Short mmCIF file of C-alpha atoms in Angstrom, two decimals:
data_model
loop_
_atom_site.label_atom_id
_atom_site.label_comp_id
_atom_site.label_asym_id
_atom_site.label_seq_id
_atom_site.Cartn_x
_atom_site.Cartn_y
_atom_site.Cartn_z
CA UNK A 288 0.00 0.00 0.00
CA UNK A 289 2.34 2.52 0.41
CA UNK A 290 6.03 1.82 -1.24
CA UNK A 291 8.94 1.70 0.91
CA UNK A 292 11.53 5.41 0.70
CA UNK A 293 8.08 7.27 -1.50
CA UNK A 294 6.49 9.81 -1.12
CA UNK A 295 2.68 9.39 -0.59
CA UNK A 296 -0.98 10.79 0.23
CA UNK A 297 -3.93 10.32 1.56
CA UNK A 298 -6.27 12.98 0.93
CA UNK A 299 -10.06 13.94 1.73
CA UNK A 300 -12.77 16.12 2.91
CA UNK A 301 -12.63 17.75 6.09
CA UNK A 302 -13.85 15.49 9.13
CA UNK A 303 -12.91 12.03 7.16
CA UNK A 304 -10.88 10.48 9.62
CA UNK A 305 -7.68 11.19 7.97
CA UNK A 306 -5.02 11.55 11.05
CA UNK A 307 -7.48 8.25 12.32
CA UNK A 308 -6.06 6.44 9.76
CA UNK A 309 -2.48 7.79 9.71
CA UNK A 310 -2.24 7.10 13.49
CA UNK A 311 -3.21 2.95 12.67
CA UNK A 312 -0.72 3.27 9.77
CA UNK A 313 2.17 4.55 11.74
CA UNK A 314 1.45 2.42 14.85
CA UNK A 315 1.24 -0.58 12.81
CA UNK A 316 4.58 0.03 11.71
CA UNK A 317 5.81 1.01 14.88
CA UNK A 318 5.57 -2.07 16.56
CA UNK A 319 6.18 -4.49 13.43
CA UNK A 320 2.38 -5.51 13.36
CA UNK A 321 0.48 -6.73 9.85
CA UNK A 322 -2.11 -3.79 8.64
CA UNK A 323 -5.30 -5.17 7.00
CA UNK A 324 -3.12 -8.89 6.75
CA UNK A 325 -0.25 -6.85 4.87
CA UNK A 326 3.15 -7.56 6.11
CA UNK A 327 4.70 -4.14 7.60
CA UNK A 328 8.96 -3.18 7.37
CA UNK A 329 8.92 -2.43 10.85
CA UNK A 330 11.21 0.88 12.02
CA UNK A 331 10.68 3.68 13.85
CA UNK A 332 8.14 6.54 13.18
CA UNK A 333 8.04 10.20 13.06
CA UNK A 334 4.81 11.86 13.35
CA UNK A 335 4.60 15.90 12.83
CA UNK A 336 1.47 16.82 14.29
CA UNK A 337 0.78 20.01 12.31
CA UNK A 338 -2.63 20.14 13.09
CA UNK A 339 -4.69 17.72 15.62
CA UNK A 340 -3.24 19.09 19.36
CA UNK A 341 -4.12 16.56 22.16
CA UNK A 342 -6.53 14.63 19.47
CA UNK A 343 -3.34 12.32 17.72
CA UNK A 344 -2.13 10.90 21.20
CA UNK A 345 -5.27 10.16 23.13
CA UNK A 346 -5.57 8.16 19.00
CA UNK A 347 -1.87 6.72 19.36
CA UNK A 348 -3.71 5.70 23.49
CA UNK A 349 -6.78 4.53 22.00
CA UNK A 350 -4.84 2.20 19.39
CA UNK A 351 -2.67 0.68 21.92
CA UNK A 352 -5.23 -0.18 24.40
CA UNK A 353 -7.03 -1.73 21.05
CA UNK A 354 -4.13 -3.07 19.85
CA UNK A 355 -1.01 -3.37 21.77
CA UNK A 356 -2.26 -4.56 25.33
CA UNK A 357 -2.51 -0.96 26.56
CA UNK A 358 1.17 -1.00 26.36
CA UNK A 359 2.71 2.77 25.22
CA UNK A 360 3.43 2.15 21.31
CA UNK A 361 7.50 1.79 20.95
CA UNK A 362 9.40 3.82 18.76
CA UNK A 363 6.66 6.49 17.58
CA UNK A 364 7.64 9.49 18.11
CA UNK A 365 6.03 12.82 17.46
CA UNK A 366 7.11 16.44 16.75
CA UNK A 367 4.26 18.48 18.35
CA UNK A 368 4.29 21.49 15.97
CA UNK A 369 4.21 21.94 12.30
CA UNK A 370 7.56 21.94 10.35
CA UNK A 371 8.11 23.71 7.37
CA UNK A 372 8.94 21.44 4.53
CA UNK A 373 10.07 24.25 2.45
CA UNK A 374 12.53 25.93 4.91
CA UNK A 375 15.61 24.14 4.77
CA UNK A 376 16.71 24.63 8.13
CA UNK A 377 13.98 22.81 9.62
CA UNK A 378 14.49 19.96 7.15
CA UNK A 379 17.98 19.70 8.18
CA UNK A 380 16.41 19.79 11.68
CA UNK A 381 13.79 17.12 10.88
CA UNK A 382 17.06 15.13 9.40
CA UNK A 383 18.88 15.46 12.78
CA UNK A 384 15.90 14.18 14.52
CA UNK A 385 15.77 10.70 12.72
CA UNK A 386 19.79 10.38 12.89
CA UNK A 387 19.16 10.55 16.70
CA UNK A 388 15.78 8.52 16.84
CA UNK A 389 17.86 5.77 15.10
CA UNK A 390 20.52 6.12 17.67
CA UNK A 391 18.07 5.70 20.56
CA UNK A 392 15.93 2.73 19.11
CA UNK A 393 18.17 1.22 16.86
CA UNK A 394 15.61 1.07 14.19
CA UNK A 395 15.86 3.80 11.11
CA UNK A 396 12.90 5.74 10.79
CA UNK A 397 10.64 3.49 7.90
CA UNK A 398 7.75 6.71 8.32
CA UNK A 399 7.25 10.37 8.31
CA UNK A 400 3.61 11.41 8.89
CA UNK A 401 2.87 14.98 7.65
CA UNK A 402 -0.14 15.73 9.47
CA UNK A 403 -1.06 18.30 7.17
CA UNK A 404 0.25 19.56 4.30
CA UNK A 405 -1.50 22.97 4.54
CA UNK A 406 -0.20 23.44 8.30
CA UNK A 407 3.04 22.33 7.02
CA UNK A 408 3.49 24.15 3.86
CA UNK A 409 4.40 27.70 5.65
CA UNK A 410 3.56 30.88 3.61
CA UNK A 411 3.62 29.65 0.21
CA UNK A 412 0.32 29.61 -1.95
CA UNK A 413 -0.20 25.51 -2.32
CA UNK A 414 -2.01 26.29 -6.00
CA UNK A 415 1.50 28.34 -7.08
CA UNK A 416 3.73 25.63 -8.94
CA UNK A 417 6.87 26.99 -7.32
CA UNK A 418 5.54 27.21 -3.95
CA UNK A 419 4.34 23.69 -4.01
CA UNK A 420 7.69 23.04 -5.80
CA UNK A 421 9.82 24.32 -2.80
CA UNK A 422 7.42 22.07 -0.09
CA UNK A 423 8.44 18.94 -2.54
CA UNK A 424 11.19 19.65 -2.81
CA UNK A 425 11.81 19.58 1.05
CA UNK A 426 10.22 16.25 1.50
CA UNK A 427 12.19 14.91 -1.45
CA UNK A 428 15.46 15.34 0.86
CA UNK A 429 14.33 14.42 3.65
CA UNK A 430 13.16 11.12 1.58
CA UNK A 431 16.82 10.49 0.63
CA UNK A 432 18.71 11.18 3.75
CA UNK A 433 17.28 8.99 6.22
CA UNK A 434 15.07 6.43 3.62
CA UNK A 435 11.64 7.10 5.26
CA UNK A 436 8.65 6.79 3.11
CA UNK A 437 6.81 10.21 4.00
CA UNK A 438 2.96 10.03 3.95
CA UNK A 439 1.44 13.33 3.06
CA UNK A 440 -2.18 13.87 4.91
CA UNK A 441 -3.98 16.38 2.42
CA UNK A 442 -7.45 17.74 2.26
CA UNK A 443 -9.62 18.13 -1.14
CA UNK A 444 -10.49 21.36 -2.42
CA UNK A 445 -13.70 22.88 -3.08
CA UNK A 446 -14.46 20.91 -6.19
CA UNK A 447 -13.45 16.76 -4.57
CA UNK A 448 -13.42 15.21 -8.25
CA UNK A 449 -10.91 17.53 -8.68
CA UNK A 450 -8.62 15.76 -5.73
CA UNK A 451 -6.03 17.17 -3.77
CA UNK A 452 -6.74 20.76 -3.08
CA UNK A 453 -3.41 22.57 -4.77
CA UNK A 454 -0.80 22.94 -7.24
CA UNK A 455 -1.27 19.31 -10.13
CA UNK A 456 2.83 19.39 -9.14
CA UNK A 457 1.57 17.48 -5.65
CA UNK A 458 -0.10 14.63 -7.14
CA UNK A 459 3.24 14.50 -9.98
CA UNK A 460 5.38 13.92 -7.49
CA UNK A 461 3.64 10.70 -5.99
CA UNK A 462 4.34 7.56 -5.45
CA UNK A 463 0.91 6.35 -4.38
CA UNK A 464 -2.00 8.26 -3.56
CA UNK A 465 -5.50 7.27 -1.82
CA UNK A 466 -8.55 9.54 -1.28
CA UNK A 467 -10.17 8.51 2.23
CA UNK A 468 -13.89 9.53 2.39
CA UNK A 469 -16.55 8.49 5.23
CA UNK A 470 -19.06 5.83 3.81
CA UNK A 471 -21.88 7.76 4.89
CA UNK A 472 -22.72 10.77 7.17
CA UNK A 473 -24.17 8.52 9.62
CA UNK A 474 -21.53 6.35 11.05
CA UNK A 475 -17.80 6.07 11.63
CA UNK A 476 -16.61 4.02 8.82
CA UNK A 477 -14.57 4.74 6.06
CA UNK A 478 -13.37 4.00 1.99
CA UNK A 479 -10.06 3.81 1.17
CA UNK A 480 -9.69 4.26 -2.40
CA UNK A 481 -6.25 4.34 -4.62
CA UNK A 482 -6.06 7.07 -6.80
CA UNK A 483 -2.54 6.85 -7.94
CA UNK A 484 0.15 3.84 -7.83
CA UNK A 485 3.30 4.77 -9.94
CA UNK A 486 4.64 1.64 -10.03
CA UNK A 487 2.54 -1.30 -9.14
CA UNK A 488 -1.50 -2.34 -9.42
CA UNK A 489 -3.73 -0.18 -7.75
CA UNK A 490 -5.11 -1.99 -4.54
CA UNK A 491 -9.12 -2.86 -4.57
CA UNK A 492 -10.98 -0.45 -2.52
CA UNK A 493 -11.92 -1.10 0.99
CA UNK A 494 -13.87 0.16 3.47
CA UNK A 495 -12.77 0.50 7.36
CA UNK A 496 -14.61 0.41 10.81
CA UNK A 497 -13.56 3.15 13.70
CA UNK A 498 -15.07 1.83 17.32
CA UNK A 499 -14.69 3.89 20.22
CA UNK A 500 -12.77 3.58 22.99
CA UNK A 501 -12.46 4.67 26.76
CA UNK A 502 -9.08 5.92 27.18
CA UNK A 503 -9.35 7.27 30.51
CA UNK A 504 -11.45 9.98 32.67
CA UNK A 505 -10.84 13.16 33.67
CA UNK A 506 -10.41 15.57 37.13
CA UNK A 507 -14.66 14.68 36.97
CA UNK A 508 -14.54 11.16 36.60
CA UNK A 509 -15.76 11.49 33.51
CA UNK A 510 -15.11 9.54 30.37
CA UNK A 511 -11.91 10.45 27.93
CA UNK A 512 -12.72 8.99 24.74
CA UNK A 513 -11.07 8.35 21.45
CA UNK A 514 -11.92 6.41 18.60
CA UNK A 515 -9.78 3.45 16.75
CA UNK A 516 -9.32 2.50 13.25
CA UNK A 517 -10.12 -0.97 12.65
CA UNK A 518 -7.50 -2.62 10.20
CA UNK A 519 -9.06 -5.32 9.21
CA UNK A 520 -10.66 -4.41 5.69
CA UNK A 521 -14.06 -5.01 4.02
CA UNK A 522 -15.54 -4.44 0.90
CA UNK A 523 -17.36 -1.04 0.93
CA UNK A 524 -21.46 -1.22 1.34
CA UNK A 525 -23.89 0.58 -0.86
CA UNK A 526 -26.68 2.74 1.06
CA UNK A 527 -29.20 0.32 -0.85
CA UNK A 528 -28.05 -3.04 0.17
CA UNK A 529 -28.92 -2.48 3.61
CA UNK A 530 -32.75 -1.51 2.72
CA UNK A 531 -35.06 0.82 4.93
CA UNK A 532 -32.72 -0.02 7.65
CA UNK A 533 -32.20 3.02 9.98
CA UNK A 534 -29.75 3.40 12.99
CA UNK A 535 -27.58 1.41 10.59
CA UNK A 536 -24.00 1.77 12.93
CA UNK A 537 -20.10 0.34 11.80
CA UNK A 538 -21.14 -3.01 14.01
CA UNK A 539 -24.21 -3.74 11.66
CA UNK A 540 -21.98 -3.28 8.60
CA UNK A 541 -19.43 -5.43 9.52
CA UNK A 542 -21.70 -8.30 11.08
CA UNK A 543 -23.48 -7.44 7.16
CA UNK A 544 -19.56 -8.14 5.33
CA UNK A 545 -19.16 -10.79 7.29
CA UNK A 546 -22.44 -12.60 6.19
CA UNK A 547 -22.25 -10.99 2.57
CA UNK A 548 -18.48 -12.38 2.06
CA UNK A 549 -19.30 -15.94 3.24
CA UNK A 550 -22.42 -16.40 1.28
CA UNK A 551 -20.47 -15.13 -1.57
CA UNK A 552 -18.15 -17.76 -1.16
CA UNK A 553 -20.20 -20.54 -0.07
CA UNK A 554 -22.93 -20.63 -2.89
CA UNK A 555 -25.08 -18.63 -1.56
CA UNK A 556 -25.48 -19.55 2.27
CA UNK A 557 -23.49 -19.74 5.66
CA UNK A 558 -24.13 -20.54 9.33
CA UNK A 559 -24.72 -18.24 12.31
CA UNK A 560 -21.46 -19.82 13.68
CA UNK A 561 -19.36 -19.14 11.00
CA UNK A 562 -20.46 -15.34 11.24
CA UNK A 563 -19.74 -15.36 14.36
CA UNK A 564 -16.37 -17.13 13.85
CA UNK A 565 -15.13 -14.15 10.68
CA UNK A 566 -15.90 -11.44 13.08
CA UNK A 567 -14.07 -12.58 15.66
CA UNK A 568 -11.05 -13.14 13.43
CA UNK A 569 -11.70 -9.82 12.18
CA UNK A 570 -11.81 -8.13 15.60
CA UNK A 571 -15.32 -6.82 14.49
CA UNK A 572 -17.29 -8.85 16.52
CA UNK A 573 -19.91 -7.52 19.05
CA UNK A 574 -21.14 -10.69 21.68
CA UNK A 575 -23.47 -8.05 23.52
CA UNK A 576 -25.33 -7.20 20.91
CA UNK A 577 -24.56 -9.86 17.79
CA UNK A 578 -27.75 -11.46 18.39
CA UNK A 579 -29.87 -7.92 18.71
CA UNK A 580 -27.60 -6.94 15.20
CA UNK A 581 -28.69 -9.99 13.30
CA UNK A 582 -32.93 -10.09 14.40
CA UNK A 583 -32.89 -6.31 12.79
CA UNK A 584 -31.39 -7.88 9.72
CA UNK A 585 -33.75 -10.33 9.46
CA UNK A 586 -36.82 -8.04 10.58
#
């Protein structure tokens, strides 16, 4: 999905669970653990939080409680302001940075998140050519002196057919690019959809779960929450499959995959067990409510 020492994108509207995403991609990698059954090159990560404040590590807390036996993720590492990719003095600084992560973990950094490109790009105009040349231009050296693959989080512009909002010198310089959008208003799930891979097949698309998670509470005793990207994959629902169906949520789609993929693949039928069974495997499952999920399928 996304090349080793490339640049790439993911890009979408506003509110699409972009930096959701991101976060699962870089902890995934982090810790050496298979995203969506892909094989990862594990190494260190660097994650420049340009835009997100305290949202990216109560995600980076909600994917390790999900995840990593509410263990802190090792060798993630995060620069808490936005650097400029088009100043070359905080490039060289960004450059230091991994030279010293790799000293201290003895991993090389495999990632760079830039979480986002407009919080990133400085005072340049991203639709100028030579603005969005300079910003390339930094992320093309920081590519080649420490080997990270650099993942560019992007938004659309006003016009989404159009893709990423800016200068057509972003999406040139690409390795692989994949517009994220939500599957509907509704819920928290999302499609993942390649756009752009230079030098390989583009991937099907897929569609992702987010569940939410308690993190922790705060000086009330209330409830911290976050949500989590769910790796595991399925193939994206139409709004019609499901019917008049209302309240439709992310566990009633995935219960739906579940039964959709095994019928497919079965001749038409399955058992309640074997449901049961794929969801579990696909850490979708729901044993409160499976039962409740399935009667308003049937009803």
């Amino acid at each position: 999905l996304l090349p080793a020492s490339s640049m790439c994108s993911i890009y979408g509207p506003s509110g699409s669970f972009k930096s959701f995403t991101a976060v699962s991609i870089a902890c995934h990698i982090s810790t050496g653990l298979a995203w969506d059954g892909r094989p990862v090159q594990q190494g260190a990560v660097l994650y420049i939080v340009g835009e997100g404040g305290v949202g990216v590590p109560r995600r980076i807390k909600a994917w390790a409680d999900e995840y990593h036996g509410q263990q802190d993720v090792p060798n993630l590492y995060r620069v808490n302001q936005p650097v400029f990719m088009a100043d070359d003095a905080q490039v060289n600084e960004l450059r230091l940075e991994a030279i010293q992560i790799k000293a201290d973990t003895g991993l090389p950094v495999r990632l760079i998140v830039v979480d986002t490109v407009a919080r990133c790009f400085g005072g340049g105009d991203e639709n100028r050519a030579a603005d969005m040349g300079a910003f390339i231009a930094g992320c093309d050296r920081i590519k080649a002196e420490t080997g990270a693959t650099i993942l560019l989080i992007h938004h659309t512009g006003k016009n989404e057919e159009n893709g990423a909002r800016g200068s057509s010198a972003f999406r040139a310089a690409l390795d692989a690019e994949y517009l994220l959008k939500r599957e509907n208003k509704e819920d928290a799930s999302i499609i993942l959809t390649c756009t752009k891979m230079k030098d390989d097949e583009e991937p099907d698309q897929r569609a992702h779960d987010l569940k939410q998670r308690v993190i922790g509470s705060d000086a009330d005793g209330d409830d911290v929450t976050s949500m989590v990207l769910v790796d595991t994959s399925r193939e994206p629902i139409e709004p019609d499959e499901l019917g008049n169906a209302s309240n439709v949520t992310a566990n009633h789609k995935a219960m739906f995959g579940s039964i959709r993929q095994l019928c497919n693949a079965n001749g038409g039928k399955t058992t309640w067990q074997r449901v049961i069974d794929h969801m579990k495997a696909a850490n979708t499952d729901d044993s409160r409510n499976r039962t409740r999920h399935r009667n308003k399928f049937i009803s």
